[in-house]
Coordinates of C-alpha atoms and ligand atoms in Angstrom, one line a residue:
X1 CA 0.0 0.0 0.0
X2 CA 1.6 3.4 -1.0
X3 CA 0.9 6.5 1.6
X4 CA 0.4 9.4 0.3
X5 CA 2.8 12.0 1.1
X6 CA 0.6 13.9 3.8
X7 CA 0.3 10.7 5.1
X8 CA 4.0 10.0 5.4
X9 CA 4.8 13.6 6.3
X10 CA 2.6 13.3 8.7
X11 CA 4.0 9.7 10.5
X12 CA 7.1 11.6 10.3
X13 CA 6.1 13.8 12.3
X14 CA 3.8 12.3 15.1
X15 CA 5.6 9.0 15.4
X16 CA 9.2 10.8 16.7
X17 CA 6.8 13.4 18.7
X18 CA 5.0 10.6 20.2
X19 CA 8.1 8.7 21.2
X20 CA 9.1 12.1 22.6
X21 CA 6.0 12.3 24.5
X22 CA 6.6 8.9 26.3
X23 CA 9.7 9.2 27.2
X24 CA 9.3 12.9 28.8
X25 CA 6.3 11.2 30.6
X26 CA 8.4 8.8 32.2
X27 CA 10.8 11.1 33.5
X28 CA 8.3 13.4 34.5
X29 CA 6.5 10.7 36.1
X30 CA 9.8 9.5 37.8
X31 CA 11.2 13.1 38.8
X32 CA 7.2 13.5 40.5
X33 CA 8.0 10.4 42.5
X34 CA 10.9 11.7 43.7
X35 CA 9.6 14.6 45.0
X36 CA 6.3 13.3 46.8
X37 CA 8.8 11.1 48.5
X38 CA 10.9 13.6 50.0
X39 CA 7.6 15.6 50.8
X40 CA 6.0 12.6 52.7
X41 CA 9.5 11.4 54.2
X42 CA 9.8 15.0 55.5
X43 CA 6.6 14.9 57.2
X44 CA 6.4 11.4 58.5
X45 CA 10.0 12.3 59.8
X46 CA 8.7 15.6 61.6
X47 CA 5.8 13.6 63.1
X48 CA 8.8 10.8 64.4
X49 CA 10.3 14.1 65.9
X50 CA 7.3 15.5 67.4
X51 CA 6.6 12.3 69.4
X52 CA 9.9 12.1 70.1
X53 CA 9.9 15.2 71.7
X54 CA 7.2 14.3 74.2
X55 CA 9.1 11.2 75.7
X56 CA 10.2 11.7 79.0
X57 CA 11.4 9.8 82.0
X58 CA 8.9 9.8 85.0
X59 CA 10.2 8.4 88.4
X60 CA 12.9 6.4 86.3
X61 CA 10.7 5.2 83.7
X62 CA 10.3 6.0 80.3
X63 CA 6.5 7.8 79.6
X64 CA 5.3 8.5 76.1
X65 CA 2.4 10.3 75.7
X66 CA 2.2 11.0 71.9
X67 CA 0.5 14.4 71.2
X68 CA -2.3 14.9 68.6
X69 CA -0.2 17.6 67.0
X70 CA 2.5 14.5 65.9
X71 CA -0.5 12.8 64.0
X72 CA -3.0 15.9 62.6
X73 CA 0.5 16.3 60.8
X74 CA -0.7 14.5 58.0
X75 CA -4.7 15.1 58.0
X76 CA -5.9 14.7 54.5
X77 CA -8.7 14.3 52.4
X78 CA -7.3 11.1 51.3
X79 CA -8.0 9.2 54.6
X80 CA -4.3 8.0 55.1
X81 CA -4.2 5.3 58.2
X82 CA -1.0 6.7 60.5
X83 CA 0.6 4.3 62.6
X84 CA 3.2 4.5 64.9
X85 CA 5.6 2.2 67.6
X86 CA 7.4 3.4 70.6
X87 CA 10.3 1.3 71.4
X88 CA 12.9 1.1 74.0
X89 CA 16.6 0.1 74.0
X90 CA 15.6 -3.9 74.9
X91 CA 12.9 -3.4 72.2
X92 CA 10.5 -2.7 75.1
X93 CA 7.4 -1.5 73.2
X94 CA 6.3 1.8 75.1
X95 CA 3.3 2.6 73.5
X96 CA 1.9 2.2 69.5
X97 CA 1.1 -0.7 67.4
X98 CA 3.2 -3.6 68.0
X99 CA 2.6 -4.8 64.4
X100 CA 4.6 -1.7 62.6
X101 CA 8.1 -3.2 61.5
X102 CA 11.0 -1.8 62.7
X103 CA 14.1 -1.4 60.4
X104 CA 16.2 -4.1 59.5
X105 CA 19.7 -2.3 60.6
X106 CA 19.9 0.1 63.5
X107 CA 21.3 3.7 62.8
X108 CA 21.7 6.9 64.9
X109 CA 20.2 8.6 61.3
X110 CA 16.9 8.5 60.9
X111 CA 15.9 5.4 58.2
X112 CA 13.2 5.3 56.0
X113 CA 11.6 2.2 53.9
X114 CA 8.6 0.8 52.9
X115 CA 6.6 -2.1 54.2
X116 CA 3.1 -3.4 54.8
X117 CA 0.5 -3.6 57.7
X118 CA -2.9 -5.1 57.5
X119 CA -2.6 -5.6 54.2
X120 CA -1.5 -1.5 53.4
X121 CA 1.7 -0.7 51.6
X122 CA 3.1 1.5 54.4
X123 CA 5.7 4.0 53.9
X124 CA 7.8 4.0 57.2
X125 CA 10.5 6.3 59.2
X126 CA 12.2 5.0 62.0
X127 CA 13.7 7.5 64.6
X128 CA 16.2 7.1 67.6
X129 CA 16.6 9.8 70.2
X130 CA 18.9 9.7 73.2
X131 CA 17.2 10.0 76.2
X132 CA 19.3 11.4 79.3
X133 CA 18.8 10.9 83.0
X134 CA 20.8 10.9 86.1
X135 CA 23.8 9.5 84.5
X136 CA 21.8 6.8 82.3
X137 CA 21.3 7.4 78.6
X138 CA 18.9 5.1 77.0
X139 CA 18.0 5.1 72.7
X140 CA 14.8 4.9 72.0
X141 CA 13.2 4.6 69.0
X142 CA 9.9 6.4 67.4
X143 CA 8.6 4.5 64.2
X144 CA 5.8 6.4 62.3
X145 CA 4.0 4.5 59.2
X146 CA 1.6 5.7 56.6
X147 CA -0.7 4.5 54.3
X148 CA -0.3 6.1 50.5
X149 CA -3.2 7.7 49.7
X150 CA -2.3 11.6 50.1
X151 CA 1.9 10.4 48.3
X152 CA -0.7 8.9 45.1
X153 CA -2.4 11.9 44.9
X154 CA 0.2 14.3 45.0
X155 CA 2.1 11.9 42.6
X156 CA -1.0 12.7 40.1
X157 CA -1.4 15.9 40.8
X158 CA 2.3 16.8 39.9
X159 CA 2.8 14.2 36.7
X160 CA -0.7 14.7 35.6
X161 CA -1.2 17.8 34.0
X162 CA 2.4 18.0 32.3
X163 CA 1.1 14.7 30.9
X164 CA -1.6 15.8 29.5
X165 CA -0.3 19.1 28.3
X166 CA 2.4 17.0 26.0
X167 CA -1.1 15.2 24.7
X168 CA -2.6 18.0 24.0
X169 CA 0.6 18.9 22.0
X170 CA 0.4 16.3 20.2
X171 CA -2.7 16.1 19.5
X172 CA -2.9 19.5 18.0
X173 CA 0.2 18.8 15.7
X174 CA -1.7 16.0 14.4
X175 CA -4.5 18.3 13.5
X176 CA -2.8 21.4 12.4
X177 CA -0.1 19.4 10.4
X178 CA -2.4 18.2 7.5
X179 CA -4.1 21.7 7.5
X180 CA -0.8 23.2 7.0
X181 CA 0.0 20.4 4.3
X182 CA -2.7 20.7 2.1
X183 CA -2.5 24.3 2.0
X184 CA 1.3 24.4 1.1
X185 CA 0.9 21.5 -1.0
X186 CA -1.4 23.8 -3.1
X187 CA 1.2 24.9 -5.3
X188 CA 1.7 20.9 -6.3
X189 CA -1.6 20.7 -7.2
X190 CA -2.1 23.6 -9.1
X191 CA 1.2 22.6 -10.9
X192 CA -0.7 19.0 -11.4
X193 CA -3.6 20.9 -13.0
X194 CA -1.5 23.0 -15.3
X195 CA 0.2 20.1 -16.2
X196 CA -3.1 17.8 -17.4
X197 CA -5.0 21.2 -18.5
X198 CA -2.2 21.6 -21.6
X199 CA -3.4 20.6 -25.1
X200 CA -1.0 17.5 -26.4
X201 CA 0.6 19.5 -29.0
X202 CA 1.3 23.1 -26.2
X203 CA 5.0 23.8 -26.3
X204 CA 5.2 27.1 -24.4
X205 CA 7.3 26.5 -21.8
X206 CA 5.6 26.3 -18.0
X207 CA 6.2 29.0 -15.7
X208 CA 7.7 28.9 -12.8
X209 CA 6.6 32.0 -11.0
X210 CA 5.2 31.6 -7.8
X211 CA 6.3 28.4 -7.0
X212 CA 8.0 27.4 -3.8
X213 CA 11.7 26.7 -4.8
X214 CA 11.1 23.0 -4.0
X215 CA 8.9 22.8 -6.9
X216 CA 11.2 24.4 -9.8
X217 CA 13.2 21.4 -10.8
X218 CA 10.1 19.8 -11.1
X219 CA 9.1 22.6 -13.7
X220 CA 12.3 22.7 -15.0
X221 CA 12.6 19.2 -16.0
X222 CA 9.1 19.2 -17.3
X223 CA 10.0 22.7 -19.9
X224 CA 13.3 20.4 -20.7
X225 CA 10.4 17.2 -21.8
X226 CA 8.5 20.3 -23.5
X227 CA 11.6 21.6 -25.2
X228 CA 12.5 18.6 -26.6
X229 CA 8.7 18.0 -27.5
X230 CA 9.3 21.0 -29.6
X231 CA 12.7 20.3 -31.0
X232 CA 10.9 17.0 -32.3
X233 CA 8.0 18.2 -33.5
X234 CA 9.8 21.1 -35.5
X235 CA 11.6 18.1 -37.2
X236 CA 8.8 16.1 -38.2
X237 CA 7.3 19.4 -39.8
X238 CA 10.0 19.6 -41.8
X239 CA 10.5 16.0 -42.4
X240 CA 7.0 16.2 -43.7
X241 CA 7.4 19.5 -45.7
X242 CA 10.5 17.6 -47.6
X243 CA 8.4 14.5 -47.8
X244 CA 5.9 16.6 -49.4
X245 CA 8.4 18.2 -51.7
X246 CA 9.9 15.0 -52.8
X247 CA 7.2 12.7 -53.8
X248 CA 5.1 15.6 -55.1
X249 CA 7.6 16.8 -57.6
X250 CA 8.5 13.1 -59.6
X251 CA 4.7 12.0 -59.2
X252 CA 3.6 15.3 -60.7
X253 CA 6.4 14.9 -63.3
X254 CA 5.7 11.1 -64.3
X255 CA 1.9 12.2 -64.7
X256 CA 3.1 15.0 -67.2
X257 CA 5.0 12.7 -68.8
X258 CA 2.6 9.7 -69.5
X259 CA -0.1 12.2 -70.6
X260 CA 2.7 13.5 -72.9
X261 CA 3.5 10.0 -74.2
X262 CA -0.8 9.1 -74.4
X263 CA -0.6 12.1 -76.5
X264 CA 2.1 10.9 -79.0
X265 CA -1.1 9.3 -80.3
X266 CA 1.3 5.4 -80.4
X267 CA 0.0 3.0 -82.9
X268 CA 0.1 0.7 -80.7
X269 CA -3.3 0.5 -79.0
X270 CA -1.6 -2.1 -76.2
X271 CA 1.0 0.5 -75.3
X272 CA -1.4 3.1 -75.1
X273 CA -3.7 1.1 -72.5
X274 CA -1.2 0.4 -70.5
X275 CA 0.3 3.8 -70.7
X276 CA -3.5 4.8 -69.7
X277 CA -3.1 2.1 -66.6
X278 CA 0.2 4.0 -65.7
X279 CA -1.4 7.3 -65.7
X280 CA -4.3 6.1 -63.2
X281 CA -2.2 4.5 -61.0
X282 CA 0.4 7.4 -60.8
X283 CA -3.1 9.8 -60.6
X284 CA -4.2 7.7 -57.7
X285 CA -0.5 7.5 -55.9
X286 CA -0.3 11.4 -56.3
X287 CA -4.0 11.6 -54.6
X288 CA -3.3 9.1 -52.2
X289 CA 0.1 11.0 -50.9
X290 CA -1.3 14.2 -51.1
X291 CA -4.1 12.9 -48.6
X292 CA -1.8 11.9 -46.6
X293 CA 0.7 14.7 -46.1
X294 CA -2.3 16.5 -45.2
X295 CA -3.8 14.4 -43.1
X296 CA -0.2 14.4 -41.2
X297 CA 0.3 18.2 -41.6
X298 CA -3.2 18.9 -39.9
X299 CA -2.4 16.0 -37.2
X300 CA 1.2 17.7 -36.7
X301 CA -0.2 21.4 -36.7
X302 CA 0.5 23.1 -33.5
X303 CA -3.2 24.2 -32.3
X304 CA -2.1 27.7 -32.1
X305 CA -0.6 30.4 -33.4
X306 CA -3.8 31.0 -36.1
X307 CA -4.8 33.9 -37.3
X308 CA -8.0 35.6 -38.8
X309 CA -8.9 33.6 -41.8
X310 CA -12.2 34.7 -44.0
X311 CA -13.9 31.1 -44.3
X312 CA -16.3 32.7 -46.8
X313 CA -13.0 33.4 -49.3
X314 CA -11.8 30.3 -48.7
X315 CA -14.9 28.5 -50.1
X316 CA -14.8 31.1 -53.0
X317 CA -11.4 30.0 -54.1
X318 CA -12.2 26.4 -53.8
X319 CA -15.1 27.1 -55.8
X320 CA -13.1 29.0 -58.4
X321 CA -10.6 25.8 -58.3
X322 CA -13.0 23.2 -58.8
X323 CA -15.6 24.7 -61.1
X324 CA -14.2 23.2 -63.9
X325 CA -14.6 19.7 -63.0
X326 CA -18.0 20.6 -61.8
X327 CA -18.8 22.1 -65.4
X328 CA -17.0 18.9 -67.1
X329 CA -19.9 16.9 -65.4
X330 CA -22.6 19.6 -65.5
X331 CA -23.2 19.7 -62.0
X332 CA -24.5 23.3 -61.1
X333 CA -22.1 24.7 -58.5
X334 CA -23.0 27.4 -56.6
X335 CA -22.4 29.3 -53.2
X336 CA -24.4 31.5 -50.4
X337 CA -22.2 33.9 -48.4
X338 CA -23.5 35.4 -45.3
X339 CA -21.3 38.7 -44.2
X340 CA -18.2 38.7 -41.9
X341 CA -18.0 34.4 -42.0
X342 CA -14.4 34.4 -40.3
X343 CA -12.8 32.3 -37.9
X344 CA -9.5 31.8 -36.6
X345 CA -7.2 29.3 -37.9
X346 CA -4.7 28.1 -40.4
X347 CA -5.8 29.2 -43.9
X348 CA -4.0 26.3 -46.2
X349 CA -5.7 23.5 -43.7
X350 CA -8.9 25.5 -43.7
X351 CA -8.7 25.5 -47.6
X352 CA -8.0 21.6 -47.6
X353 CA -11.1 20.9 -45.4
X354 CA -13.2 22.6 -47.5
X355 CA -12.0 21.4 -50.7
X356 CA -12.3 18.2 -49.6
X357 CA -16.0 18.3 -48.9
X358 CA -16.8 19.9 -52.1
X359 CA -14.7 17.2 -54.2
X360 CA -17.0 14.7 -52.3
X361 CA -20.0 16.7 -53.4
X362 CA -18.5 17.0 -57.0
X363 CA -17.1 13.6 -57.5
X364 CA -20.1 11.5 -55.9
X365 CA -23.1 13.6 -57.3
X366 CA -24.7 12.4 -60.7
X367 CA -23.8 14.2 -63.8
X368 CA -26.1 17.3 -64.0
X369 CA -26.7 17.6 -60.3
X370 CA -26.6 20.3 -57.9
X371 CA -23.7 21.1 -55.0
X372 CA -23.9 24.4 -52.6
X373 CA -21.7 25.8 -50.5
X374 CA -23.0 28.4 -47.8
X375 CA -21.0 29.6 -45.2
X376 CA -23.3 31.8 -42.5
X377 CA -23.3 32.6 -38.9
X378 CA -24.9 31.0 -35.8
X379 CA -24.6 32.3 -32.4
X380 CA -20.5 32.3 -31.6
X381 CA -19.8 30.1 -34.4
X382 CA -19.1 29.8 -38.2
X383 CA -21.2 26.9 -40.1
X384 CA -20.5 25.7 -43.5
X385 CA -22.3 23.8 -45.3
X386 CA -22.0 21.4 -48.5
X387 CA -25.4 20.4 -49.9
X388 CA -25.9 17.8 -52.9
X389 CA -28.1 16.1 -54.0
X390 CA -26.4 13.0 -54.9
X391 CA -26.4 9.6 -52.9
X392 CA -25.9 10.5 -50.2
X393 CA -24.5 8.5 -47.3
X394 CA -26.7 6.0 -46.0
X395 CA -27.3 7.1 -42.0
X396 CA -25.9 3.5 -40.6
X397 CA -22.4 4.2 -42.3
X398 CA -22.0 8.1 -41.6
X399 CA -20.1 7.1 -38.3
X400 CA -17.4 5.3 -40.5
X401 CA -17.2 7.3 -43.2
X402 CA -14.6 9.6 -40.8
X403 CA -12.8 6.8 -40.5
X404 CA -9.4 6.0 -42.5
X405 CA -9.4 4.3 -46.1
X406 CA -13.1 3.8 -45.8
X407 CA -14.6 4.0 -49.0
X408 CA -17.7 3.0 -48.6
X409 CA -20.1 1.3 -52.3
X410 CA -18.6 3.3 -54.9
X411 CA -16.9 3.0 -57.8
X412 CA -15.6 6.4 -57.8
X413 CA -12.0 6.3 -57.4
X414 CA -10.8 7.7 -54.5
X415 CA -8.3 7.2 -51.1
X416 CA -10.8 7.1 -48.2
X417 CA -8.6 9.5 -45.9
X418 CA -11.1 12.9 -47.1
X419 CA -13.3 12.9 -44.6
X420 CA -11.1 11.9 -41.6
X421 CA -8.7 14.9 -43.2
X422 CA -11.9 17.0 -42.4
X423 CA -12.9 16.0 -39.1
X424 CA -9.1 16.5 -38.1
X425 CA -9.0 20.1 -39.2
X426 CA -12.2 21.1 -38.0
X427 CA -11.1 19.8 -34.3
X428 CA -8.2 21.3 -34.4
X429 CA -10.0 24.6 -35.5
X430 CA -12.4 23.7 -32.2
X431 CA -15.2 22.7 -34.3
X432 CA -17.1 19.8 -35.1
X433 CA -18.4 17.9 -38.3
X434 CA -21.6 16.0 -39.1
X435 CA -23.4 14.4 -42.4
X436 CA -27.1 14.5 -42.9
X437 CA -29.2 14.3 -45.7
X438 CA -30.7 16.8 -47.6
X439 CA -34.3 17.5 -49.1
X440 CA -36.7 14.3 -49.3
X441 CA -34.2 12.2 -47.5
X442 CA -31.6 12.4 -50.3
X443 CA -27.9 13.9 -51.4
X444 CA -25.7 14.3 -48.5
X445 CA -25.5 17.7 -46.1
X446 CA -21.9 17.8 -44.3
X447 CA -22.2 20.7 -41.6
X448 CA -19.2 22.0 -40.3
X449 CA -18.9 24.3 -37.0
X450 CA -16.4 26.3 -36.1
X451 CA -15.8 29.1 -33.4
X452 CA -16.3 32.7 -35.0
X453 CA -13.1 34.7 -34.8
X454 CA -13.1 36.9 -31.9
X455 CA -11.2 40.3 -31.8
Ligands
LIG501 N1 -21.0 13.9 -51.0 C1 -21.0 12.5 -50.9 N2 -22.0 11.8 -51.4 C2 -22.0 10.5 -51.3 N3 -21.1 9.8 -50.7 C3 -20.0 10.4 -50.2 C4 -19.9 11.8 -50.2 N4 -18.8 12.2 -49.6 C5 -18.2 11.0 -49.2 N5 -19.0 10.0 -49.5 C6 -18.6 8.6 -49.2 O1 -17.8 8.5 -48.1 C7 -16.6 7.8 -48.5 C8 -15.4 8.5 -47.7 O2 -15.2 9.8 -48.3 P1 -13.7 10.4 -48.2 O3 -13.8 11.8 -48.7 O4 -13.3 10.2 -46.8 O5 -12.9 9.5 -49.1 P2 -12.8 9.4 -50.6 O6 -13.6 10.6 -51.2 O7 -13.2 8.1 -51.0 O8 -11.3 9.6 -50.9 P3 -10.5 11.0 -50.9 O9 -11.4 12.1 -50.5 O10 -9.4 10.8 -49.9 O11 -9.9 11.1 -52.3 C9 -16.5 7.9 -49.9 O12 -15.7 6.9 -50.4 C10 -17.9 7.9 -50.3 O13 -18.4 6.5 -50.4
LIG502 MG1 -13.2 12.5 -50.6

């Protein structure tokens, strides 16, 4: 499973900070021990004192009479049992409980441990004082146990809150952090959108402005991929503008010269038929590369960098170009202009798109039919339109007749590649291409939209 990056900025964050959090706990936690011991070994020691105080020889006897000063010592909410023992040199027991341990080694410094009493952990000091008296000195010793109650609570009450402000801590890193990450990763994502919003063929470099300094490489290696997008592209432009150069020139040539030779009027009526079969197939390998090269200039064409191109002059000098063969058939060609029909573009693919659909409409439609090209406005948009009342295209093959090499039932010769050479263009121009039919269900309509040039 792959994190995302928030995520893993994120674990890299909390998981040392959490560590951190422990380990300060425990050494809070251990330092707050520390100190509610010396707190409750200092009291239960000034209890053993206070007792201590009051122990007296009366008529050669040792009297304890414990005050209630010595035990209200350690009154607290926390209802801590106090005990305490009394003991005399010959372990005499003067007064207490009898039950309280005493310490395991004797010491003339007061000695403090822990042990247990009717089933209580017990924290425990045990005291000796010297007690003088005509010449006799007797030790005796004051042992003062407590339960652990009030040491718990004051335990709590110092480790308790630094505890929970470290938590706290943490717990607002973890929310903040991701806040903070997707706002500054903002920049990434815009970056991504620029990225995906560019059309295949956009060569500008990105920019880099405005970027956190993090992200420039990244910008910088993508305008390298885009410079060398452009490098490659600029070659195959030329590649195909020399392609173009060199087939065009021999094909147009070897035509020229089989005419010539059909025209040298040969005897020879087998020579001339097959010098007829040369000139259709060199007619249809001239078509067929021409299609081609434009197909691959209007695939290649960068989709900007157009300018202002009058789509009603193109049709008029398409027209003027093709009215001959219209005339050599007797098809009535004629034309319907609307004013200010311009759109932006490239003019030579422009003039191949529309020469295309009106050698469709020439070629396909009967002798003596009609073909009409109108260019008008609708809305934002340029429309132009080839009516004719030929065959038309039956509606279950329109979808493939954009397709490459399709050809559809006719024996007209042709390459296949004119239509797909018009829907190229026209989406490269932003604009879109459909076939209908015309009046009565017959001849073919092929609409063509375009966005209207803008100023
Ligand atoms: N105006 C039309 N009337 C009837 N059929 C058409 C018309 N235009 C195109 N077609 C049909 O659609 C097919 C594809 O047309 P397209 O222009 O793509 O190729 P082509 O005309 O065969 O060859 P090319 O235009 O490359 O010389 C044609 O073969 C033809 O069957
Ligand atoms: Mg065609």
């Amino acid at each position: 499973m792959t994190l995302s990056l928030r995520a893993r900025l994120l674990l890299w964050l909390i998981l040392p900070l959490a560590a951190f959090v422990v380990v300060t706990a425990l050494l809070s936690y251990d330092s707050a021990s520390s100190t509610a011991t010396v707190v409750q070994d200092a009291l239960l020691l000034s209890s053993a004192r206070t007792i201590g105080e009051d122990i007296d020889w009366v008529e050669g006897r040792l009297n304890a009479d414990v005050p209630p000063a010595a035990l209200e010592i350690f009154e607290s909410p926390y209802q801590d049992q106090v005990f305490y023992k009394i003991v005399s040199a010959g372990k005499q027991l003067l007064g207490g409980n009898p039950d309280l341990a005493l310490p395991s080694q004797e010491s003339a410094q007061p000695i403090f441990y822990d042990s247990t009493l009717d089933g209580h952990n017990v924290r425990v000091v045990a005291y000796t004082r010297q007690l003088y008296d005509s010449g006799k000195v007797e030790p005796v010793t004051v042992v003062v146990g407590k339960t652990q109650g009030s040491r718990r609570a004051m335990l709590e009450q110092l480790w308790r809150p630094h505890f929970l402000r470290e938590c706290l801590m943490l717990a607002l890193v973890a929310a903040l952090v991701p806040l903070g990450l997707t706002v500054e990763l903002r920049p990434l994502m815009k970056l991504k959108n620029d990225v995906t919003d560019r059309e295949p063929m956009q060569i500008e470099p990105m920019r880099a402005e405005g970027l956190p300094w993090e992200l420039r490489p990244i910008v910088d290696a993508i305008n390298q991929c885009i410079a060398q997008l452009k490098v490659h592209t600029a070659r195959q432009r030329q590649f195909i503008a020399d392609a173009a150069h060199q087939l065009r020139t021999p094909l147009t040539l070897l035509d020229t010269q089989i005419q010539y030779a059909t025209l040298c009027k040969h005897r020879d009526l087998e020579v001339a038929a097959a010098l007829d079969g040369m000139r259709r197939s060199t007619q249809k390998m001239t078509d067929m590369t021409n299609q081609l090269l434009l197909l691959a200039q209007a695939e290649a064409a960068p989709s900007r960098a157009h300018t202002r191109v009058d789509l009603s002059a193109v049709v008029a000098a398409v027209l003027e170009e093709l009215v001959l063969a219209a005339h050599r058939r007797g098809i009535d060609l004629g034309a319907e202009f609307a004013d200010d029909v311009h759109v932006e573009g490239n003019a030579n693919l422009l003039h191949a798109l529309v020469a295309n659909l009106i050698d469709n409409a020439i070629r396909y439609t009967q002798d003596g039919g009609h073909v009409t090209a109108r260019c008008t406005r609708q809305d934002d948009g340029a429309v132009l339109q080839v009516v004719d009342n030929g065959p038309g295209i039956p509606a279950e093959a329109r979808a493939h007749a954009f397709e490459r090499f399709y050809r559809g039932a006719t024996q007209v010769a042709g390459t296949g590649l004119g239509l797909s050479i018009v829907r190229e263009i026209a989406q490269l121009h932003g604009g879109t291409v459909a076939l209908g039919h015309g009046e009565d269900n017959k001849g073919l309509v092929v609409t063509v939209r375009m966005p209207a040039w803008r100023s």
